[in-house]
PDB file of C-alpha atoms and ligand atoms in Angstrom:
ATOM      1  CA  MET A   1      65.760 108.011  84.298  1.00  0.00           C
ATOM      2  CA  GLN A   2      68.527 104.337  83.885  1.00  0.00           C
ATOM      3  CA  ILE A   3      70.727 103.900  86.655  1.00  0.00           C
ATOM      4  CA  SER A   4      74.386 103.492  86.302  1.00  0.00           C
ATOM      5  CA  PRO A   5      75.032 101.270  89.305  1.00  0.00           C
ATOM      6  CA  ILE A   6      78.180  99.221  91.043  1.00  0.00           C
ATOM      7  CA  GLY A   7      78.255  96.124  89.463  1.00  0.00           C
ATOM      8  CA  VAL A   8      78.989  93.251  91.595  1.00  0.00           C
ATOM      9  CA  PHE A   9      79.620  89.123  90.150  1.00  0.00           C
ATOM     10  CA  ASP A  10      79.490  86.332  92.099  1.00  0.00           C
ATOM     11  CA  SER A  11      79.182  82.804  90.720  1.00  0.00           C
ATOM     12  CA  GLY A  12      76.182  82.672  92.971  1.00  0.00           C
ATOM     13  CA  TYR A  13      76.380  83.587  96.385  1.00  0.00           C
ATOM     14  CA  GLY A  14      79.627  83.649  97.738  1.00  0.00           C
ATOM     15  CA  GLY A  15      79.527  88.063  96.707  1.00  0.00           C
ATOM     16  CA  LEU A  16      76.777  88.831  99.378  1.00  0.00           C
ATOM     17  CA  THR A  17      79.405  89.016 102.065  1.00  0.00           C
ATOM     18  CA  VAL A  18      81.800  91.906 100.140  1.00  0.00           C
ATOM     19  CA  LEU A  19      77.829  93.429  99.150  1.00  0.00           C
ATOM     20  CA  LYS A  20      77.187  93.501 102.186  1.00  0.00           C
ATOM     21  CA  GLU A  21      79.805  94.880 103.495  1.00  0.00           C
ATOM     22  CA  LEU A  22      80.107  97.513 100.663  1.00  0.00           C
ATOM     23  CA  ARG A  23      76.602  98.643 101.472  1.00  0.00           C
ATOM     24  CA  LYS A  24      77.995  98.918 105.307  1.00  0.00           C
ATOM     25  CA  ALA A  25      80.723 100.844 104.343  1.00  0.00           C
ATOM     26  CA  ILE A  26      79.184 102.997 101.557  1.00  0.00           C
ATOM     27  CA  PRO A  27      75.574 103.287 101.004  1.00  0.00           C
ATOM     28  CA  GLN A  28      75.404 105.977  98.723  1.00  0.00           C
ATOM     29  CA  TYR A  29      75.793 104.384  95.491  1.00  0.00           C
ATOM     30  CA  ASP A  30      73.891 102.609  93.355  1.00  0.00           C
ATOM     31  CA  PHE A  31      73.691  98.256  93.396  1.00  0.00           C
ATOM     32  CA  LEU A  32      73.447  95.111  90.825  1.00  0.00           C
ATOM     33  CA  TYR A  33      74.311  92.272  92.268  1.00  0.00           C
ATOM     34  CA  LEU A  34      74.528  89.176  89.896  1.00  0.00           C
ATOM     35  CA  GLY A  35      74.611  85.619  90.920  1.00  0.00           C
ATOM     36  CA  ASP A  36      75.418  82.564  88.094  1.00  0.00           C
ATOM     37  CA  ASN A  37      73.549  80.205  90.779  1.00  0.00           C
ATOM     38  CA  ALA A  38      72.602  77.907  87.627  1.00  0.00           C
ATOM     39  CA  ARG A  39      76.057  77.344  86.446  1.00  0.00           C
ATOM     40  CA  THR A  40      77.764  77.655  90.737  1.00  0.00           C
ATOM     41  CA  PRO A  41      80.033  76.615  91.604  1.00  0.00           C
ATOM     42  CA  TYR A  42      83.186  77.820  89.543  1.00  0.00           C
ATOM     43  CA  GLY A  43      86.096  76.079  92.302  1.00  0.00           C
ATOM     44  CA  THR A  44      86.424  73.314  90.412  1.00  0.00           C
ATOM     45  CA  ARG A  45      86.240  73.857  86.825  1.00  0.00           C
ATOM     46  CA  SER A  46      89.075  74.609  84.267  1.00  0.00           C
ATOM     47  CA  PHE A  47      90.878  78.590  82.919  1.00  0.00           C
ATOM     48  CA  ARG A  48      88.329  78.035  79.776  1.00  0.00           C
ATOM     49  CA  VAL A  49      85.242  77.847  80.938  1.00  0.00           C
ATOM     50  CA  VAL A  50      85.877  80.190  83.973  1.00  0.00           C
ATOM     51  CA  TYR A  51      86.812  83.088  82.232  1.00  0.00           C
ATOM     52  CA  ASP A  52      83.884  82.798  79.072  1.00  0.00           C
ATOM     53  CA  TYR A  53      81.810  82.980  81.930  1.00  0.00           C
ATOM     54  CA  THR A  54      83.014  85.316  83.929  1.00  0.00           C
ATOM     55  CA  LEU A  55      83.451  87.612  80.855  1.00  0.00           C
ATOM     56  CA  GLN A  56      79.788  86.886  79.709  1.00  0.00           C
ATOM     57  CA  ALA A  57      78.880  88.116  82.945  1.00  0.00           C
ATOM     58  CA  VAL A  58      80.874  91.592  82.856  1.00  0.00           C
ATOM     59  CA  LYS A  59      79.400  92.513  79.502  1.00  0.00           C
ATOM     60  CA  TYR A  60      76.000  91.816  81.155  1.00  0.00           C
ATOM     61  CA  LEU A  61      76.748  94.500  83.885  1.00  0.00           C
ATOM     62  CA  PHE A  62      78.212  96.175  80.925  1.00  0.00           C
ATOM     63  CA  SER A  63      74.847  96.237  79.398  1.00  0.00           C
ATOM     64  CA  ARG A  64      73.378  97.004  82.156  1.00  0.00           C
ATOM     65  CA  ASN A  65      74.864 101.019  82.914  1.00  0.00           C
ATOM     66  CA  CYS A  66      77.383  99.935  84.710  1.00  0.00           C
ATOM     67  CA  PRO A  67      80.648 101.813  84.347  1.00  0.00           C
ATOM     68  CA  LEU A  68      82.920  99.796  87.039  1.00  0.00           C
ATOM     69  CA  VAL A  69      82.921  96.311  88.201  1.00  0.00           C
ATOM     70  CA  ILE A  70      83.848  94.286  90.999  1.00  0.00           C
ATOM     71  CA  ILE A  71      84.657  90.608  91.010  1.00  0.00           C
ATOM     72  CA  ALA A  72      83.943  89.089  93.882  1.00  0.00           C
ATOM     73  CA  CYS A  73      84.837  85.917  93.947  1.00  0.00           C
ATOM     74  CA  ASN A  74      88.231  84.551  94.065  1.00  0.00           C
ATOM     75  CA  THR A  75      87.946  81.778  90.961  1.00  0.00           C
ATOM     76  CA  ALA A  76      87.200  84.188  89.185  1.00  0.00           C
ATOM     77  CA  SER A  77      89.551  87.089  89.946  1.00  0.00           C
ATOM     78  CA  ALA A  78      92.606  84.805  89.940  1.00  0.00           C
ATOM     79  CA  LYS A  79      91.574  82.213  86.697  1.00  0.00           C
ATOM     80  CA  ALA A  80      90.115  85.375  84.429  1.00  0.00           C
ATOM     81  CA  LEU A  81      90.435  89.227  86.109  1.00  0.00           C
ATOM     82  CA  ARG A  82      94.225  89.752  83.928  1.00  0.00           C
ATOM     83  CA  ASN A  83      92.977  88.194  80.517  1.00  0.00           C
ATOM     84  CA  ILE A  84      89.398  90.885  81.097  1.00  0.00           C
ATOM     85  CA  GLN A  85      91.248  93.599  81.893  1.00  0.00           C
ATOM     86  CA  GLN A  86      94.233  93.054  79.576  1.00  0.00           C
ATOM     87  CA  LEU A  87      92.690  91.907  76.676  1.00  0.00           C
ATOM     88  CA  ASP A  88      88.629  92.472  76.652  1.00  0.00           C
ATOM     89  CA  LEU A  89      88.699  95.880  77.910  1.00  0.00           C
ATOM     90  CA  PRO A  90      90.815  98.025  76.011  1.00  0.00           C
ATOM     91  CA  HIS A  91      88.235  97.365  72.847  1.00  0.00           C
ATOM     92  CA  LEU A  92      85.104  95.882  74.509  1.00  0.00           C
ATOM     93  CA  ALA A  93      84.892  99.391  77.253  1.00  0.00           C
ATOM     94  CA  PRO A  94      88.393 101.313  77.703  1.00  0.00           C
ATOM     95  CA  ASP A  95      86.742 103.630  79.829  1.00  0.00           C
ATOM     96  CA  ARG A  96      84.999 101.601  82.375  1.00  0.00           C
ATOM     97  CA  ARG A  97      86.618  99.130  85.250  1.00  0.00           C
ATOM     98  CA  VAL A  98      86.607  95.266  86.176  1.00  0.00           C
ATOM     99  CA  LEU A  99      88.423  95.115  89.742  1.00  0.00           C
ATOM    100  CA  GLY A 100      89.496  92.488  91.130  1.00  0.00           C
ATOM    101  CA  VAL A 101      89.929  91.044  95.601  1.00  0.00           C
ATOM    102  CA  ILE A 102      92.932  88.990  95.398  1.00  0.00           C
ATOM    103  CA  ARG A 103      95.253  92.088  95.162  1.00  0.00           C
ATOM    104  CA  PRO A 104      93.257  93.890  98.193  1.00  0.00           C
ATOM    105  CA  SER A 105      93.878  90.796  99.858  1.00  0.00           C
ATOM    106  CA  VAL A 106      97.335  91.058  99.512  1.00  0.00           C
ATOM    107  CA  GLU A 107      97.334  94.506 100.478  1.00  0.00           C
ATOM    108  CA  LYS A 108      95.821  94.127 103.805  1.00  0.00           C
ATOM    109  CA  VAL A 109      97.139  90.480 104.636  1.00  0.00           C
ATOM    110  CA  ALA A 110     101.373  92.224 104.277  1.00  0.00           C
ATOM    111  CA  GLU A 111      99.838  94.930 107.042  1.00  0.00           C
ATOM    112  CA  MET A 112      98.461  92.787 109.066  1.00  0.00           C
ATOM    113  CA  THR A 113     101.043  89.257 109.270  1.00  0.00           C
ATOM    114  CA  ARG A 114     103.867  90.048 112.101  1.00  0.00           C
ATOM    115  CA  ASN A 115     106.072  87.402 111.061  1.00  0.00           C
ATOM    116  CA  GLY A 116     105.649  86.264 108.360  1.00  0.00           C
ATOM    117  CA  HIS A 117     103.404  83.627 107.957  1.00  0.00           C
ATOM    118  CA  VAL A 118     100.444  82.938 106.322  1.00  0.00           C
ATOM    119  CA  GLY A 119      98.195  80.037 105.302  1.00  0.00           C
ATOM    120  CA  VAL A 120      95.010  80.093 102.325  1.00  0.00           C
ATOM    121  CA  LEU A 121      92.179  78.190 102.199  1.00  0.00           C
ATOM    122  CA  GLY A 122      90.361  78.836  99.035  1.00  0.00           C
ATOM    123  CA  THR A 123      88.585  76.210  96.254  1.00  0.00           C
ATOM    124  CA  PRO A 124      91.237  74.076  94.012  1.00  0.00           C
ATOM    125  CA  GLY A 125      90.320  76.357  90.788  1.00  0.00           C
ATOM    126  CA  THR A 126      91.930  79.437  93.001  1.00  0.00           C
ATOM    127  CA  ILE A 127      94.927  77.286  94.811  1.00  0.00           C
ATOM    128  CA  LEU A 128      95.871  75.448  92.214  1.00  0.00           C
ATOM    129  CA  SER A 129      96.233  78.640  90.360  1.00  0.00           C
ATOM    130  CA  GLU A 130      98.520  79.815  92.470  1.00  0.00           C
ATOM    131  CA  SER A 131      97.716  83.240  92.586  1.00  0.00           C
ATOM    132  CA  TYR A 132      97.519  84.038  96.160  1.00  0.00           C
ATOM    133  CA  PRO A 133     101.234  83.175  95.591  1.00  0.00           C
ATOM    134  CA  ILE A 134     102.224  84.360  93.185  1.00  0.00           C
ATOM    135  CA  GLU A 135     100.953  88.412  93.650  1.00  0.00           C
ATOM    136  CA  LEU A 136     101.705  87.775  97.978  1.00  0.00           C
ATOM    137  CA  GLY A 137     105.289  87.175  96.205  1.00  0.00           C
ATOM    138  CA  LYS A 138     104.812  90.348  94.194  1.00  0.00           C
ATOM    139  CA  TRP A 139     102.730  92.907  96.215  1.00  0.00           C
ATOM    140  CA  SER A 140     103.154  92.316 100.144  1.00  0.00           C
ATOM    141  CA  GLY A 141     106.352  94.256 100.138  1.00  0.00           C
ATOM    142  CA  GLY A 142     108.246  91.177 101.185  1.00  0.00           C
ATOM    143  CA  LYS A 143     106.561  91.342 104.508  1.00  0.00           C
ATOM    144  CA  VAL A 144     105.089  87.806 103.219  1.00  0.00           C
ATOM    145  CA  LYS A 145     107.781  84.319 103.819  1.00  0.00           C
ATOM    146  CA  HIS A 146     105.752  81.848 104.170  1.00  0.00           C
ATOM    147  CA  VAL A 147     102.970  80.550 102.527  1.00  0.00           C
ATOM    148  CA  VAL A 148     101.142  77.424 102.237  1.00  0.00           C
ATOM    149  CA  GLN A 149      97.374  75.726 100.633  1.00  0.00           C
ATOM    150  CA  GLU A 150      94.523  74.190 101.367  1.00  0.00           C
ATOM    151  CA  ALA A 151      92.112  73.870  98.506  1.00  0.00           C
ATOM    152  CA  CYS A 152      88.654  73.351 100.094  1.00  0.00           C
ATOM    153  CA  PRO A 153      86.504  71.779  97.949  1.00  0.00           C
ATOM    154  CA  LEU A 154      83.085  71.088  99.301  1.00  0.00           C
ATOM    155  CA  TRP A 155      82.765  74.566 101.160  1.00  0.00           C
ATOM    156  CA  VAL A 156      81.552  76.504  98.584  1.00  0.00           C
ATOM    157  CA  PRO A 157      78.417  73.469  98.036  1.00  0.00           C
ATOM    158  CA  LEU A 158      77.781  73.390 101.531  1.00  0.00           C
ATOM    159  CA  VAL A 159      76.756  77.448 101.575  1.00  0.00           C
ATOM    160  CA  GLU A 160      75.123  76.919  98.252  1.00  0.00           C
ATOM    161  CA  ASN A 161      72.675  73.870  99.911  1.00  0.00           C
ATOM    162  CA  ASN A 162      72.927  76.018 103.006  1.00  0.00           C
ATOM    163  CA  GLU A 163      74.392  73.472 105.303  1.00  0.00           C
ATOM    164  CA  ILE A 164      76.161  76.153 107.521  1.00  0.00           C
ATOM    165  CA  ASN A 165      75.548  74.879 110.750  1.00  0.00           C
ATOM    166  CA  THR A 166      75.310  70.947 110.285  1.00  0.00           C
ATOM    167  CA  LYS A 167      77.261  68.613 111.616  1.00  0.00           C
ATOM    168  CA  GLY A 168      78.828  67.786 107.769  1.00  0.00           C
ATOM    169  CA  ALA A 169      79.650  71.428 107.657  1.00  0.00           C
ATOM    170  CA  GLU A 170      82.136  71.005 111.090  1.00  0.00           C
ATOM    171  CA  PHE A 171      83.806  67.735 109.679  1.00  0.00           C
ATOM    172  CA  PHE A 172      84.626  69.115 106.730  1.00  0.00           C
ATOM    173  CA  VAL A 173      85.936  72.238 107.823  1.00  0.00           C
ATOM    174  CA  LYS A 174      87.823  70.876 110.958  1.00  0.00           C
ATOM    175  CA  LYS A 175      89.198  68.355 108.026  1.00  0.00           C
ATOM    176  CA  ASN A 176      90.519  70.554 105.752  1.00  0.00           C
ATOM    177  CA  ILE A 177      91.697  73.649 109.026  1.00  0.00           C
ATOM    178  CA  LYS A 178      93.031  70.578 110.471  1.00  0.00           C
ATOM    179  CA  ASN A 179      95.209  69.603 107.179  1.00  0.00           C
ATOM    180  CA  LEU A 180      96.220  73.718 107.175  1.00  0.00           C
ATOM    181  CA  LEU A 181      97.406  74.205 110.613  1.00  0.00           C
ATOM    182  CA  ASN A 182     100.126  71.329 109.706  1.00  0.00           C
ATOM    183  CA  LYS A 183     101.352  72.224 106.904  1.00  0.00           C
ATOM    184  CA  ASP A 184     103.074  75.074 108.892  1.00  0.00           C
ATOM    185  CA  GLU A 185     103.002  75.470 112.836  1.00  0.00           C
ATOM    186  CA  ASN A 186     103.829  79.296 112.840  1.00  0.00           C
ATOM    187  CA  LEU A 187     100.637  80.653 110.690  1.00  0.00           C
ATOM    188  CA  ASP A 188      99.873  83.626 111.917  1.00  0.00           C
ATOM    189  CA  THR A 189      97.604  85.026 109.552  1.00  0.00           C
ATOM    190  CA  ILE A 190      95.012  82.742 107.646  1.00  0.00           C
ATOM    191  CA  ILE A 191      93.289  84.623 104.908  1.00  0.00           C
ATOM    192  CA  LEU A 192      89.566  83.460 103.488  1.00  0.00           C
ATOM    193  CA  GLY A 193      90.171  82.594  99.855  1.00  0.00           C
ATOM    194  CA  CYS A 194      86.614  81.921  98.662  1.00  0.00           C
ATOM    195  CA  THR A 195      84.387  84.808  99.188  1.00  0.00           C
ATOM    196  CA  HIS A 196      81.895  81.789 100.384  1.00  0.00           C
ATOM    197  CA  TYR A 197      83.270  81.478 103.771  1.00  0.00           C
ATOM    198  CA  PRO A 198      82.290  84.476 105.775  1.00  0.00           C
ATOM    199  CA  LEU A 199      79.105  82.227 105.353  1.00  0.00           C
ATOM    200  CA  LEU A 200      81.214  79.297 107.415  1.00  0.00           C
ATOM    201  CA  ILE A 201      82.660  81.872 110.435  1.00  0.00           C
ATOM    202  CA  ARG A 202      81.470  79.673 113.172  1.00  0.00           C
ATOM    203  CA  GLN A 203      82.481  76.746 111.596  1.00  0.00           C
ATOM    204  CA  ILE A 204      86.049  78.303 111.012  1.00  0.00           C
ATOM    205  CA  ARG A 205      86.658  79.702 114.153  1.00  0.00           C
ATOM    206  CA  LYS A 206      86.282  76.973 116.632  1.00  0.00           C
ATOM    207  CA  PHE A 207      89.610  75.302 115.115  1.00  0.00           C
ATOM    208  CA  VAL A 208      91.196  77.600 114.496  1.00  0.00           C
ATOM    209  CA  PRO A 209      93.508  78.892 117.510  1.00  0.00           C
ATOM    210  CA  ASN A 210      92.924  82.563 118.569  1.00  0.00           C
ATOM    211  CA  ASP A 211      96.277  83.562 118.251  1.00  0.00           C
ATOM    212  CA  ILE A 212      95.824  82.894 114.364  1.00  0.00           C
ATOM    213  CA  GLN A 213      94.455  86.282 112.375  1.00  0.00           C
ATOM    214  CA  ILE A 214      91.444  85.315 110.322  1.00  0.00           C
ATOM    215  CA  LEU A 215      91.478  87.799 107.005  1.00  0.00           C
ATOM    216  CA  GLU A 216      87.667  87.729 105.631  1.00  0.00           C
ATOM    217  CA  GLN A 217      87.702  90.377 102.377  1.00  0.00           C
ATOM    218  CA  GLY A 218      84.494  92.001 103.179  1.00  0.00           C
ATOM    219  CA  GLU A 219      85.304  94.596 104.334  1.00  0.00           C
ATOM    220  CA  ILE A 220      88.832  95.322 102.898  1.00  0.00           C
ATOM    221  CA  ILE A 221      87.226  95.094  99.504  1.00  0.00           C
ATOM    222  CA  ALA A 222      85.125  97.837 100.630  1.00  0.00           C
ATOM    223  CA  GLU A 223      88.149  99.739 102.215  1.00  0.00           C
ATOM    224  CA  LYS A 224      90.054  99.241  99.421  1.00  0.00           C
ATOM    225  CA  LEU A 225      87.142 100.970  97.047  1.00  0.00           C
ATOM    226  CA  ILE A 226      87.278 103.297  98.801  1.00  0.00           C
ATOM    227  CA  HIS A 227      90.458 104.606  98.178  1.00  0.00           C
ATOM    228  CA  TYR A 228      89.879 103.567  94.588  1.00  0.00           C
ATOM    229  CA  LEU A 229      86.890 105.897  94.050  1.00  0.00           C
ATOM    230  CA  GLN A 230      89.105 108.936  95.888  1.00  0.00           C
ATOM    231  CA  ARG A 231      91.833 108.538  93.731  1.00  0.00           C
ATOM    232  CA  HIS A 232      89.801 108.030  91.198  1.00  0.00           C
ATOM    233  CA  PRO A 233      87.128 110.664  90.960  1.00  0.00           C
ATOM    234  CA  GLU A 234      86.296 110.606  87.243  1.00  0.00           C
ATOM    235  CA  MET A 235      85.157 107.383  87.460  1.00  0.00           C
ATOM    236  CA  GLU A 236      83.557 107.952  91.260  1.00  0.00           C
ATOM    237  CA  ARG A 237      81.385 110.698  89.740  1.00  0.00           C
ATOM    238  CA  ARG A 238      80.032 108.517  87.441  1.00  0.00           C
ATOM    239  CA  ILE A 239      78.409 105.887  89.864  1.00  0.00           C
ATOM    240  CA  SER A 240      74.737 107.386  90.121  1.00  0.00           C
ATOM    241  CA  LYS A 241      74.587 107.728  93.682  1.00  0.00           C
ATOM    242  CA  GLY A 242      70.591 106.393  93.971  1.00  0.00           C
ATOM    243  CA  ASN A 243      70.618 104.022  97.419  1.00  0.00           C
ATOM    244  CA  GLN A 244      69.290 101.277  95.269  1.00  0.00           C
ATOM    245  CA  ILE A 245      70.280  97.846  95.192  1.00  0.00           C
ATOM    246  CA  HIS A 246      68.837  95.358  92.724  1.00  0.00           C
ATOM    247  CA  PHE A 247      70.294  91.247  91.878  1.00  0.00           C
ATOM    248  CA  GLN A 248      69.822  89.384  89.125  1.00  0.00           C
ATOM    249  CA  THR A 249      70.408  85.396  89.253  1.00  0.00           C
ATOM    250  CA  THR A 250      70.676  83.244  86.152  1.00  0.00           C
ATOM    251  CA  GLU A 251      68.986  80.302  89.061  1.00  0.00           C
ATOM    252  CA  SER A 252      65.106  81.025  90.088  1.00  0.00           C
ATOM    253  CA  VAL A 253      64.299  83.907  92.002  1.00  0.00           C
ATOM    254  CA  GLU A 254      62.406  82.113  94.761  1.00  0.00           C
ATOM    255  CA  ASN A 255      65.557  79.852  95.763  1.00  0.00           C
ATOM    256  CA  PHE A 256      68.094  82.984  95.358  1.00  0.00           C
ATOM    257  CA  ASN A 257      65.643  85.412  97.463  1.00  0.00           C
ATOM    258  CA  GLU A 258      65.349  82.912 100.630  1.00  0.00           C
ATOM    259  CA  LYS A 259      68.598  82.430 100.202  1.00  0.00           C
ATOM    260  CA  ALA A 260      70.356  85.762 100.630  1.00  0.00           C
ATOM    261  CA  ALA A 261      68.109  87.267 102.220  1.00  0.00           C
ATOM    262  CA  LEU A 262      69.415  84.375 104.794  1.00  0.00           C
ATOM    263  CA  PHE A 263      73.018  85.980 104.343  1.00  0.00           C
ATOM    264  CA  LEU A 264      72.795  89.387 103.974  1.00  0.00           C
ATOM    265  CA  GLY A 265      70.187  89.862 106.665  1.00  0.00           C
ATOM    266  CA  GLN A 266      68.023  91.682 104.929  1.00  0.00           C
ATOM    267  CA  GLN A 267      65.143  91.186 101.729  1.00  0.00           C
ATOM    268  CA  VAL A 268      65.423  90.939  98.238  1.00  0.00           C
ATOM    269  CA  ASN A 269      63.810  90.445  95.099  1.00  0.00           C
ATOM    270  CA  ALA A 270      65.697  89.210  92.522  1.00  0.00           C
ATOM    271  CA  GLU A 271      64.803  88.629  88.999  1.00  0.00           C
ATOM    272  CA  THR A 272      66.039  85.773  86.488  1.00  0.00           C
ATOM    273  CA  THR A 273      68.699  86.473  83.751  1.00  0.00           C
ATOM    274  CA  HIS A 274      69.862  84.782  81.194  1.00  0.00           C
ATOM    275  CA  PHE A 275      73.533  86.016  79.356  1.00  0.00           C
TER     276      PHE A 275
HETATM  277  N1  DGL B   1      82.691  82.717  95.680  1.00  0.00           N
HETATM  278  C1  DGL B   1      84.159  82.302  94.454  1.00  0.00           C
HETATM  279  C2  DGL B   1      85.091  82.448  95.682  1.00  0.00           C
HETATM  280  O1  DGL B   1      85.595  83.300  95.781  1.00  0.00           O
HETATM  281  C3  DGL B   1      83.937  80.436  94.249  1.00  0.00           C
HETATM  282  C4  DGL B   1      82.809  79.621  94.434  1.00  0.00           C
HETATM  283  C5  DGL B   1      82.797  79.035  93.844  1.00  0.00           C
HETATM  284  O2  DGL B   1      83.667  77.854  93.826  1.00  0.00           O
HETATM  285  O3  DGL B   1      82.043  79.235  92.401  1.00  0.00           O
HETATM  286  O4  DGL B   1      85.848  81.741  94.588  1.00  0.00           O
END
């Protein structure tokens, strides 16, 4: 029987931090993970390119029978989600849904901040899109008053190349965190606005003072997805519940299996796909 899993898409390995939390919170569902490892990173690419790549990925996941797709990538959520939801879905698959990671994070940070001073770390694409300041302005109910941002162009390549626990990673993490902290001395919450960044959390914690909260997205996406499925039983019913998880990568399977197993803490048997 054909399964109808929740599709989880990222440019590479970062979305695994979201998948991991989804599996913890709602293991009963089937999942299909797609990493566009051959074309990662997206963070330095233009609006048009990120939109094209993300739309291809969404179409592919639809062709694999996913009724619901989570874009577990901030860059793609910032640059492609709105167009896909508003322009493509209505004619492509009006009965399916594509959700992103920015809006849930914004809603959560509004609950977390005490003084309204929020910092955002992200890829150059996410930061330049201004998506976080715009969405925080719209959806934080006035709770977030001051937003500063810092682009971290080297963090994703460090993760993708498994340089997480090296002096090189420490150097760049320290540099970007210091830059962010210098932009607002009253920061009380920092959003890790890139799904790759939780993989660097040990390095990040070294340089963020203890009284500043750090928002990692995985758990929040899981929490918000549970609420979404409660509010949309017609969608919930369509997702197959067989506890299965499948992995697709646009790059070599050997590399993917090795690194994904490291990030997920479980063995992975991916297949290569070209779309
Ligand atoms: N994981 C992606 C994000 O959350 C970024 C990775 C990339 O630059 O491709 O922004």
